[in-house]
Every structure is written in structure tokens, then in C-alpha cells.
CSV table of N, CA and C in Angstrom, one decimal:
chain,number,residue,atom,x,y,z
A,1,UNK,N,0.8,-1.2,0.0
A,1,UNK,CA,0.0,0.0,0.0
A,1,UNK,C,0.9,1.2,0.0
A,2,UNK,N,0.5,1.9,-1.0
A,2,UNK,CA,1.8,3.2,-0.4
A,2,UNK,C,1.3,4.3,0.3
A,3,UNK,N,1.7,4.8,1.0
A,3,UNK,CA,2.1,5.9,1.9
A,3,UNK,C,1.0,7.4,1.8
A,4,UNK,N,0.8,7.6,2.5
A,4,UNK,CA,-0.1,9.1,2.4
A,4,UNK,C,0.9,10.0,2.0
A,5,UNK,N,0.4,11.1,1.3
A,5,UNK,CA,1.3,12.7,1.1
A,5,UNK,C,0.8,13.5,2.3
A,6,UNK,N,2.3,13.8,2.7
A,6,UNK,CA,2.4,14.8,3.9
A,6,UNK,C,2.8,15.8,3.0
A,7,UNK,N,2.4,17.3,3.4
A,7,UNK,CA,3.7,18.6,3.6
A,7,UNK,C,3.9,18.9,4.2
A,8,UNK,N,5.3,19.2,3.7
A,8,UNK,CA,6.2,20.1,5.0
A,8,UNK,C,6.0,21.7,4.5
A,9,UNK,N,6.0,22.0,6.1
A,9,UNK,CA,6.6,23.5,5.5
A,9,UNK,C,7.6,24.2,5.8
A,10,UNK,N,8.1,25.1,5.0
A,10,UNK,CA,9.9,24.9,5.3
A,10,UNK,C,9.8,25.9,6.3
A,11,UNK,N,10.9,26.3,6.8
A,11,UNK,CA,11.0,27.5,8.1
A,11,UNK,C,10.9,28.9,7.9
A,12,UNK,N,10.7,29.2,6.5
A,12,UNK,CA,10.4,30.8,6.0
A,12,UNK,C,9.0,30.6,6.2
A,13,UNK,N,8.4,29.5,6.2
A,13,UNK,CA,6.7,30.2,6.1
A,13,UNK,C,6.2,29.3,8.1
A,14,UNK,N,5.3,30.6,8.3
A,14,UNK,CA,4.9,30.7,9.6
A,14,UNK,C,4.1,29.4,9.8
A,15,UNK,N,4.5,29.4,11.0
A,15,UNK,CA,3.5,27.9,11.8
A,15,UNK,C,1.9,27.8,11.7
A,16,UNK,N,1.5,29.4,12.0
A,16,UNK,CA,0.5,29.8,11.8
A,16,UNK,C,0.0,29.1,9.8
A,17,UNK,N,0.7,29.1,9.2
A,17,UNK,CA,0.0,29.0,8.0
A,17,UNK,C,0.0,27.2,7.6
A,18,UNK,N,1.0,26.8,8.4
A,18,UNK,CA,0.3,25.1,8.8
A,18,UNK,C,-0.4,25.1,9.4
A,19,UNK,N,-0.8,25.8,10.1
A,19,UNK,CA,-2.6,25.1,10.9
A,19,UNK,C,-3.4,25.6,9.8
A,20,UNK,N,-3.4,26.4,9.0
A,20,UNK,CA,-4.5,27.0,8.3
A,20,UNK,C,-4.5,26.1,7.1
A,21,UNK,N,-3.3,25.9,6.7
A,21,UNK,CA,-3.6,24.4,5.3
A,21,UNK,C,-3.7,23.3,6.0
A,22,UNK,N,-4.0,22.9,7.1
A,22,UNK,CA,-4.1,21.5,8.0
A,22,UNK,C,-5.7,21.8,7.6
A,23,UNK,N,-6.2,22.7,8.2
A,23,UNK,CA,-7.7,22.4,8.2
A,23,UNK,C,-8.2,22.5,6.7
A,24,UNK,N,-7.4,23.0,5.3
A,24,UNK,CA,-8.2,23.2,4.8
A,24,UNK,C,-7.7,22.2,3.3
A,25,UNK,N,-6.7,21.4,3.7
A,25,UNK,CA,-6.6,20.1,2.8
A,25,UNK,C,-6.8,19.0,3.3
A,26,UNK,N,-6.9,17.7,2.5
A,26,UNK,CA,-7.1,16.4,3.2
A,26,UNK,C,-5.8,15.6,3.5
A,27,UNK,N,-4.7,16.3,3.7
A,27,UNK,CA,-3.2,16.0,3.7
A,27,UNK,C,-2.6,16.6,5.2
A,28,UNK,N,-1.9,15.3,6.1
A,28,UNK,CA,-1.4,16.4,7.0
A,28,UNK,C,0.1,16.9,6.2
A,29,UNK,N,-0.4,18.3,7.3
A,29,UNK,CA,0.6,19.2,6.7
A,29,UNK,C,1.5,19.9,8.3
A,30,UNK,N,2.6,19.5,8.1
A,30,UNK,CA,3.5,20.2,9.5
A,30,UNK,C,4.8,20.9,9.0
A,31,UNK,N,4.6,22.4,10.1
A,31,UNK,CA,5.4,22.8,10.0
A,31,UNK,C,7.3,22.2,10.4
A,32,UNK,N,7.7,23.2,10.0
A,32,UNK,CA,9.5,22.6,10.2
A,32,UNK,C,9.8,22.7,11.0
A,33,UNK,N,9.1,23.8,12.1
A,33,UNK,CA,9.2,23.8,13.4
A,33,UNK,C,8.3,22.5,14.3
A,34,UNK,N,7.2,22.1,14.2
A,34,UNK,CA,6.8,21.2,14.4
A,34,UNK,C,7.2,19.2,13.8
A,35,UNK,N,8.2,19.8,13.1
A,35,UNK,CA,9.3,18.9,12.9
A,35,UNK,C,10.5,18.5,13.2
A,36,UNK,N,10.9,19.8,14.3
A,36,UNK,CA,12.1,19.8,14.4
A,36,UNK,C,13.2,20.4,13.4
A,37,UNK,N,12.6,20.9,12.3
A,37,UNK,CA,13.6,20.6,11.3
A,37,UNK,C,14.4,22.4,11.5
A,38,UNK,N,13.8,22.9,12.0
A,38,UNK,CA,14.3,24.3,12.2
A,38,UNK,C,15.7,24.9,12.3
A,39,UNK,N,16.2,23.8,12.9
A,39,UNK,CA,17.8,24.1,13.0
A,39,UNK,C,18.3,23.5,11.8
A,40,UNK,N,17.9,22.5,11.1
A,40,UNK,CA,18.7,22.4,9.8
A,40,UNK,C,18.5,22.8,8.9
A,41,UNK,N,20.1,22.4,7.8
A,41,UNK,CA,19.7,22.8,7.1
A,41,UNK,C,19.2,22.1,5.6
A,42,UNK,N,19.4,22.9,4.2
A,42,UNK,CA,17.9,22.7,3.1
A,42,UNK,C,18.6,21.7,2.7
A,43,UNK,N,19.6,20.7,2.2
A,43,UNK,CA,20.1,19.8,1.9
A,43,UNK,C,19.7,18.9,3.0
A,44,UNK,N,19.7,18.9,4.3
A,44,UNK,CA,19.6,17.8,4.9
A,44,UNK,C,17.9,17.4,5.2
A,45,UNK,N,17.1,18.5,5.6
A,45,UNK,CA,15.8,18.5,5.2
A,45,UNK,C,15.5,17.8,3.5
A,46,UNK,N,16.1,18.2,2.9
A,46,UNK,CA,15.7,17.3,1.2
A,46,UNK,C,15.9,15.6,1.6
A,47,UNK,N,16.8,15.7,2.1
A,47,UNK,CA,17.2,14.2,1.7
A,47,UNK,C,16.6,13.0,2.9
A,48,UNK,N,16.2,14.1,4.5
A,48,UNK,CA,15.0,13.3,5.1
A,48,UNK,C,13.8,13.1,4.1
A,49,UNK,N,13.0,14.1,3.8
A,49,UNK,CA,12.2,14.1,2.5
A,49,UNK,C,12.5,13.0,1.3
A,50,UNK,N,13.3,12.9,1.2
A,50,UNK,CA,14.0,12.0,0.0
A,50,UNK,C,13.8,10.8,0.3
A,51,UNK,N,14.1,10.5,2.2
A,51,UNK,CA,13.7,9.3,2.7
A,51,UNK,C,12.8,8.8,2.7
A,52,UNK,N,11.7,9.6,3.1
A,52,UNK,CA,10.9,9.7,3.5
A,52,UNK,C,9.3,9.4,2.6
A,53,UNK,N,10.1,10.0,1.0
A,53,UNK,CA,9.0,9.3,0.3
A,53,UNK,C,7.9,10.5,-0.3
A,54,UNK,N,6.9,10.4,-0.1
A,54,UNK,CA,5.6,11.4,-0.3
A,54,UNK,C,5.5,12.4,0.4
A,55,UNK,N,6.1,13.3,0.0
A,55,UNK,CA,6.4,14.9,0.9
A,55,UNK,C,6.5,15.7,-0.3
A,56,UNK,N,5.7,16.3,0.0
A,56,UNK,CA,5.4,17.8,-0.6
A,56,UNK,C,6.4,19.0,-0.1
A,57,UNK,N,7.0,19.7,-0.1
A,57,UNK,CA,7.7,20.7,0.3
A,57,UNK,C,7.1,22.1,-0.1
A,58,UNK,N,6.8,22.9,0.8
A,58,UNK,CA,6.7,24.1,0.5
A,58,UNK,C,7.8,24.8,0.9
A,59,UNK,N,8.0,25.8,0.0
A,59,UNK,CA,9.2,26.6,0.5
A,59,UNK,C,9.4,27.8,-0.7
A,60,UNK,N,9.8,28.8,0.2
A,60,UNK,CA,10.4,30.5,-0.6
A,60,UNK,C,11.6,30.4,-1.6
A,61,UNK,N,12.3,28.8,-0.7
A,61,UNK,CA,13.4,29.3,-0.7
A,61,UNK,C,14.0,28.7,-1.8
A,62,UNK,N,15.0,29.5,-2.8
A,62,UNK,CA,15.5,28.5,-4.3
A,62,UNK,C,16.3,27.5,-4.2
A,63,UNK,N,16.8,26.9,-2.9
A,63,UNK,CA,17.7,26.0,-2.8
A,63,UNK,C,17.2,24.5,-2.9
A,64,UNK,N,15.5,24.6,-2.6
A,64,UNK,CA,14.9,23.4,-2.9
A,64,UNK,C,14.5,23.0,-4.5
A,65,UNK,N,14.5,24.5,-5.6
A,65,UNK,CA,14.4,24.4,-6.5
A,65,UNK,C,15.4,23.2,-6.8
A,66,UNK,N,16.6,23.9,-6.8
A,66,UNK,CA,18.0,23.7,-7.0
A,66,UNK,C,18.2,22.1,-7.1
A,67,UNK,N,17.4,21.6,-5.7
A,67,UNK,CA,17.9,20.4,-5.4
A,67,UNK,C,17.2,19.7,-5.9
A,68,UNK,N,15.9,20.0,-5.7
A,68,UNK,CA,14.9,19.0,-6.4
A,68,UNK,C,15.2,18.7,-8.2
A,69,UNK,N,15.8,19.5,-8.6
A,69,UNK,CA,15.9,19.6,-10.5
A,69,UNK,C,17.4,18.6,-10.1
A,70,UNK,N,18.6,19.0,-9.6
A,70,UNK,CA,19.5,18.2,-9.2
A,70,UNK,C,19.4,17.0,-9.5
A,71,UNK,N,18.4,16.1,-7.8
A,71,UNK,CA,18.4,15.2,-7.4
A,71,UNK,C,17.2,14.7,-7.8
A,72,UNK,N,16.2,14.9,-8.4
A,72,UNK,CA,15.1,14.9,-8.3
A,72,UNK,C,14.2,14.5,-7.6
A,73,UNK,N,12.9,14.1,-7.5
A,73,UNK,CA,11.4,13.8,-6.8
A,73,UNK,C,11.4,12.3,-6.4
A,74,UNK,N,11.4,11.9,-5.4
A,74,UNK,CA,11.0,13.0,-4.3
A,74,UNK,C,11.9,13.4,-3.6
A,75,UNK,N,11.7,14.8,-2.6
A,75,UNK,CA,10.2,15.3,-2.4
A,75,UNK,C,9.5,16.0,-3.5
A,76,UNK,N,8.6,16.5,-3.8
A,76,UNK,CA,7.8,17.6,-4.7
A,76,UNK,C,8.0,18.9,-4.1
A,77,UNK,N,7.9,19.7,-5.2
A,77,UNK,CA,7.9,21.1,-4.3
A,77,UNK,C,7.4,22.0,-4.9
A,78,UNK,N,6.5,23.0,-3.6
A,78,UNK,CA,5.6,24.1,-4.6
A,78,UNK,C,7.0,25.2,-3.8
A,79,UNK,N,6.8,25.8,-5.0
A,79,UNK,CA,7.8,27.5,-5.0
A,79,UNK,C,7.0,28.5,-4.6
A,80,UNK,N,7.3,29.3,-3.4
A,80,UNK,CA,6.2,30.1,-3.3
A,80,UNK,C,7.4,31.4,-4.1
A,81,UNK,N,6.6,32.5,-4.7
A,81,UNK,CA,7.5,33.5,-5.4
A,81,UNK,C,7.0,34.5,-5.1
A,82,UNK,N,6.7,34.7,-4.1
A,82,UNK,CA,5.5,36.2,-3.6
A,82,UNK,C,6.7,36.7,-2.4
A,83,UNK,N,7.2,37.4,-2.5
A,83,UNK,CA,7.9,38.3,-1.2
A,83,UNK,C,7.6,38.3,-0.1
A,84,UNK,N,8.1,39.3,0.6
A,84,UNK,CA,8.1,39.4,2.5
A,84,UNK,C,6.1,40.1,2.0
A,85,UNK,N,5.5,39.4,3.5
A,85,UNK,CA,4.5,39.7,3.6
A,85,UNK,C,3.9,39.1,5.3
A,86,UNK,N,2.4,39.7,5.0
A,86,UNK,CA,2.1,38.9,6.5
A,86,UNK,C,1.5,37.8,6.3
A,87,UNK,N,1.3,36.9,7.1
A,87,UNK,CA,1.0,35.7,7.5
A,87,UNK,C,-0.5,35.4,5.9
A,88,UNK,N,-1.3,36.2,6.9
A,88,UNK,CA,-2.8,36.3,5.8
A,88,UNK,C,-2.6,36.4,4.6
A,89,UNK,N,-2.1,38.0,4.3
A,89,UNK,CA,-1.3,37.9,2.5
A,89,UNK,C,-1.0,36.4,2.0
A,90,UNK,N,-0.1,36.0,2.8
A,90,UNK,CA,0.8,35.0,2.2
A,90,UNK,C,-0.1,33.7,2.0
A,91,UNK,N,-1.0,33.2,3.3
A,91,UNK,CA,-1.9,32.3,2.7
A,91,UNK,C,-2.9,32.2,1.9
A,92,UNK,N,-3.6,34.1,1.9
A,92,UNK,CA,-4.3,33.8,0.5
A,92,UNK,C,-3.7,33.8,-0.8
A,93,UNK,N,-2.8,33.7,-1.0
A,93,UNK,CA,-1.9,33.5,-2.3
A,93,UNK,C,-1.5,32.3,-2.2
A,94,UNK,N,-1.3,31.5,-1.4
A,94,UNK,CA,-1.0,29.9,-1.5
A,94,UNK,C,-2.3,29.4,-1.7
A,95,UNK,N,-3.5,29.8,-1.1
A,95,UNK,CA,-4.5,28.9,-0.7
A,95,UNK,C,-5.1,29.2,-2.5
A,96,UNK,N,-5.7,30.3,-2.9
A,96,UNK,CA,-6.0,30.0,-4.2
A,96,UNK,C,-5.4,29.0,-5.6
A,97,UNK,N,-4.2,28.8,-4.6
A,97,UNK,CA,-3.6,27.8,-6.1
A,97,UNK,C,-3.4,26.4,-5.2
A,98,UNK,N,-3.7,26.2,-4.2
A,98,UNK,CA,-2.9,25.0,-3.4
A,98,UNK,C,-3.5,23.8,-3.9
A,99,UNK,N,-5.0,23.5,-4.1
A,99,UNK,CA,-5.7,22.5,-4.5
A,99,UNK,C,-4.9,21.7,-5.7
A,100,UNK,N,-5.5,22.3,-6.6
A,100,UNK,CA,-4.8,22.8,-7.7
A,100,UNK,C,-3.3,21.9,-7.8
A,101,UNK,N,-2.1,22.4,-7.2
A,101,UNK,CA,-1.0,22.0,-7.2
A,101,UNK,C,-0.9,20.9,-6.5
A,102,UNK,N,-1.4,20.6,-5.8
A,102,UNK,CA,-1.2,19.2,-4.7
A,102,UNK,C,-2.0,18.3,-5.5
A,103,UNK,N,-2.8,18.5,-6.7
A,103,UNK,CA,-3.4,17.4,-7.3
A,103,UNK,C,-2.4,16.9,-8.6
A,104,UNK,N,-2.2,17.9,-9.0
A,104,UNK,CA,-0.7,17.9,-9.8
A,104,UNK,C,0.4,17.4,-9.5
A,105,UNK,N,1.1,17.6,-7.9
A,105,UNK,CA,2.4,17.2,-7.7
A,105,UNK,C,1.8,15.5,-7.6
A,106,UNK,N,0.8,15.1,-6.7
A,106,UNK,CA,0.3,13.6,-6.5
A,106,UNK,C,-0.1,12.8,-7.4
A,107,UNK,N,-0.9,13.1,-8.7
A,107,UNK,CA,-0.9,12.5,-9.8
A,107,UNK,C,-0.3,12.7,-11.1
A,108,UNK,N,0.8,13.3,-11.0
A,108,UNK,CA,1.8,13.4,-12.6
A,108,UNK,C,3.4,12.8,-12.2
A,109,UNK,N,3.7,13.0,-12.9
A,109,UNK,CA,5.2,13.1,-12.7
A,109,UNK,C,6.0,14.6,-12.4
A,110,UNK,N,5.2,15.6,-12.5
A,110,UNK,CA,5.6,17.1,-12.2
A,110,UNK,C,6.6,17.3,-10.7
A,111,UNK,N,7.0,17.3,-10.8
A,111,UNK,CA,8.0,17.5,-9.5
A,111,UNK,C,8.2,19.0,-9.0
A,112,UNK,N,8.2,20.4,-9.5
A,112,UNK,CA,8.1,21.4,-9.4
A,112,UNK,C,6.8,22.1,-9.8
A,113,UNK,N,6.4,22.8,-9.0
A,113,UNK,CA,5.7,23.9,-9.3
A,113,UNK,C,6.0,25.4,-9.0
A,114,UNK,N,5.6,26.4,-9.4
A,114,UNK,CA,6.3,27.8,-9.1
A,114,UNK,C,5.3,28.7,-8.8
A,115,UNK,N,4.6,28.9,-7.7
A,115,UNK,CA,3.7,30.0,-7.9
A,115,UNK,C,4.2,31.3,-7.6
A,116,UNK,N,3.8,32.1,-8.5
A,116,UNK,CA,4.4,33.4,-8.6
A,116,UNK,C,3.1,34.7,-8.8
């Protein structure tokens, strides 16, 4: 049987915005602080993920780009490309595309997405 899709979220986006995509996908979704992963860093988070199988990554940051085209999928990853903002800003710009992309990264072979 294989495995559920988790996301992570990487440590540039707020904890607050994993509770708000917890309640509003059918995927758990934990932050990197709620993972621990806070102190590390983006290569060694990849390659837990890598372990790990069906993980979504969210992240600002281009280093997951980098790795994921690298090493490839898994994990998946949505690119967020929207600047410094607050919490709200930021998740209603994730939330209008998130469906959307999580049905994409789970059923294709797509490994990258870029919302901008």
C-alpha cells in the first residue's frame, strides 16, 4: 500500500500557516518547526524528505528548487515567489492555487511547481 502525502513547511513560512492548510486540505501538513527541522539545514531536510518518500515541500526558498531539478522527486515542491508579507497575505496566495497544485504534484510526474 503506499504511503499518504504529507507537507512540509519549510521554516520561512509561519506555523500559523500550517494550521490554516491542516484544516483546509485532506493532507497532514507540518510545519518545520513542528518537525524539528528548524535548526537544519535545506540539503539535509531534502534528503530526510528523500527518505521519507511522499512529501510535498513548500518553500520560498531557491535552494529546494535547485535540489529537487538536481536530485530529483522525491520530495515535490511548490515554490512560493511572492515576497516578505504577513501571515494572511501570504496564505491567501498559497490557498487559491494549493488544491490545484497538490493534485498535480500527487498525480503526474511534475516535481516542481512555481507560484508566482
Amino acid at each position: 500500500m503506499k504511503p499518504e502525502w504529507e507537507i512540509w513547511l519549510d521554516a520561512n513560512i509561519s506555523p500559523a500557516i500550517a494550521k490554516w492548510m491542516d484544516a483546509y486540505v485532506e493532507l497532514p501538513v507540518k510545519s518545520s518547526y513542528k518537525l524539528n527541522f528548524n535548526q537544519l539545514g535545506d540539503q539535509e531536510i531534502f534528503q530526510i524528505a528523500k527518505d521519507y518518500g511522499h512529501i510535498i515541500l513548500i518553500s520560498k526558498d531557491a535552494d529546494f528548487s535547485d535540489l529537487t531539478s538536481r536530485l530529483g522527486a522525491p520530495p515535490k515542491l511548490i515554490k512560493i515567489g511572492i515576497g516578505n508579507c504577513d501571515n494572511q497575505k501570504l496564505w491567501d496566495f498559497i490557498r487559491k492555487r494549493l488544491l490545484n497544485s497538490i493534485d498535480l504534484l500527487t498525480n503526474t510526474d511534475t516535481a516542481i511547481i512555481e507560484l508566482n
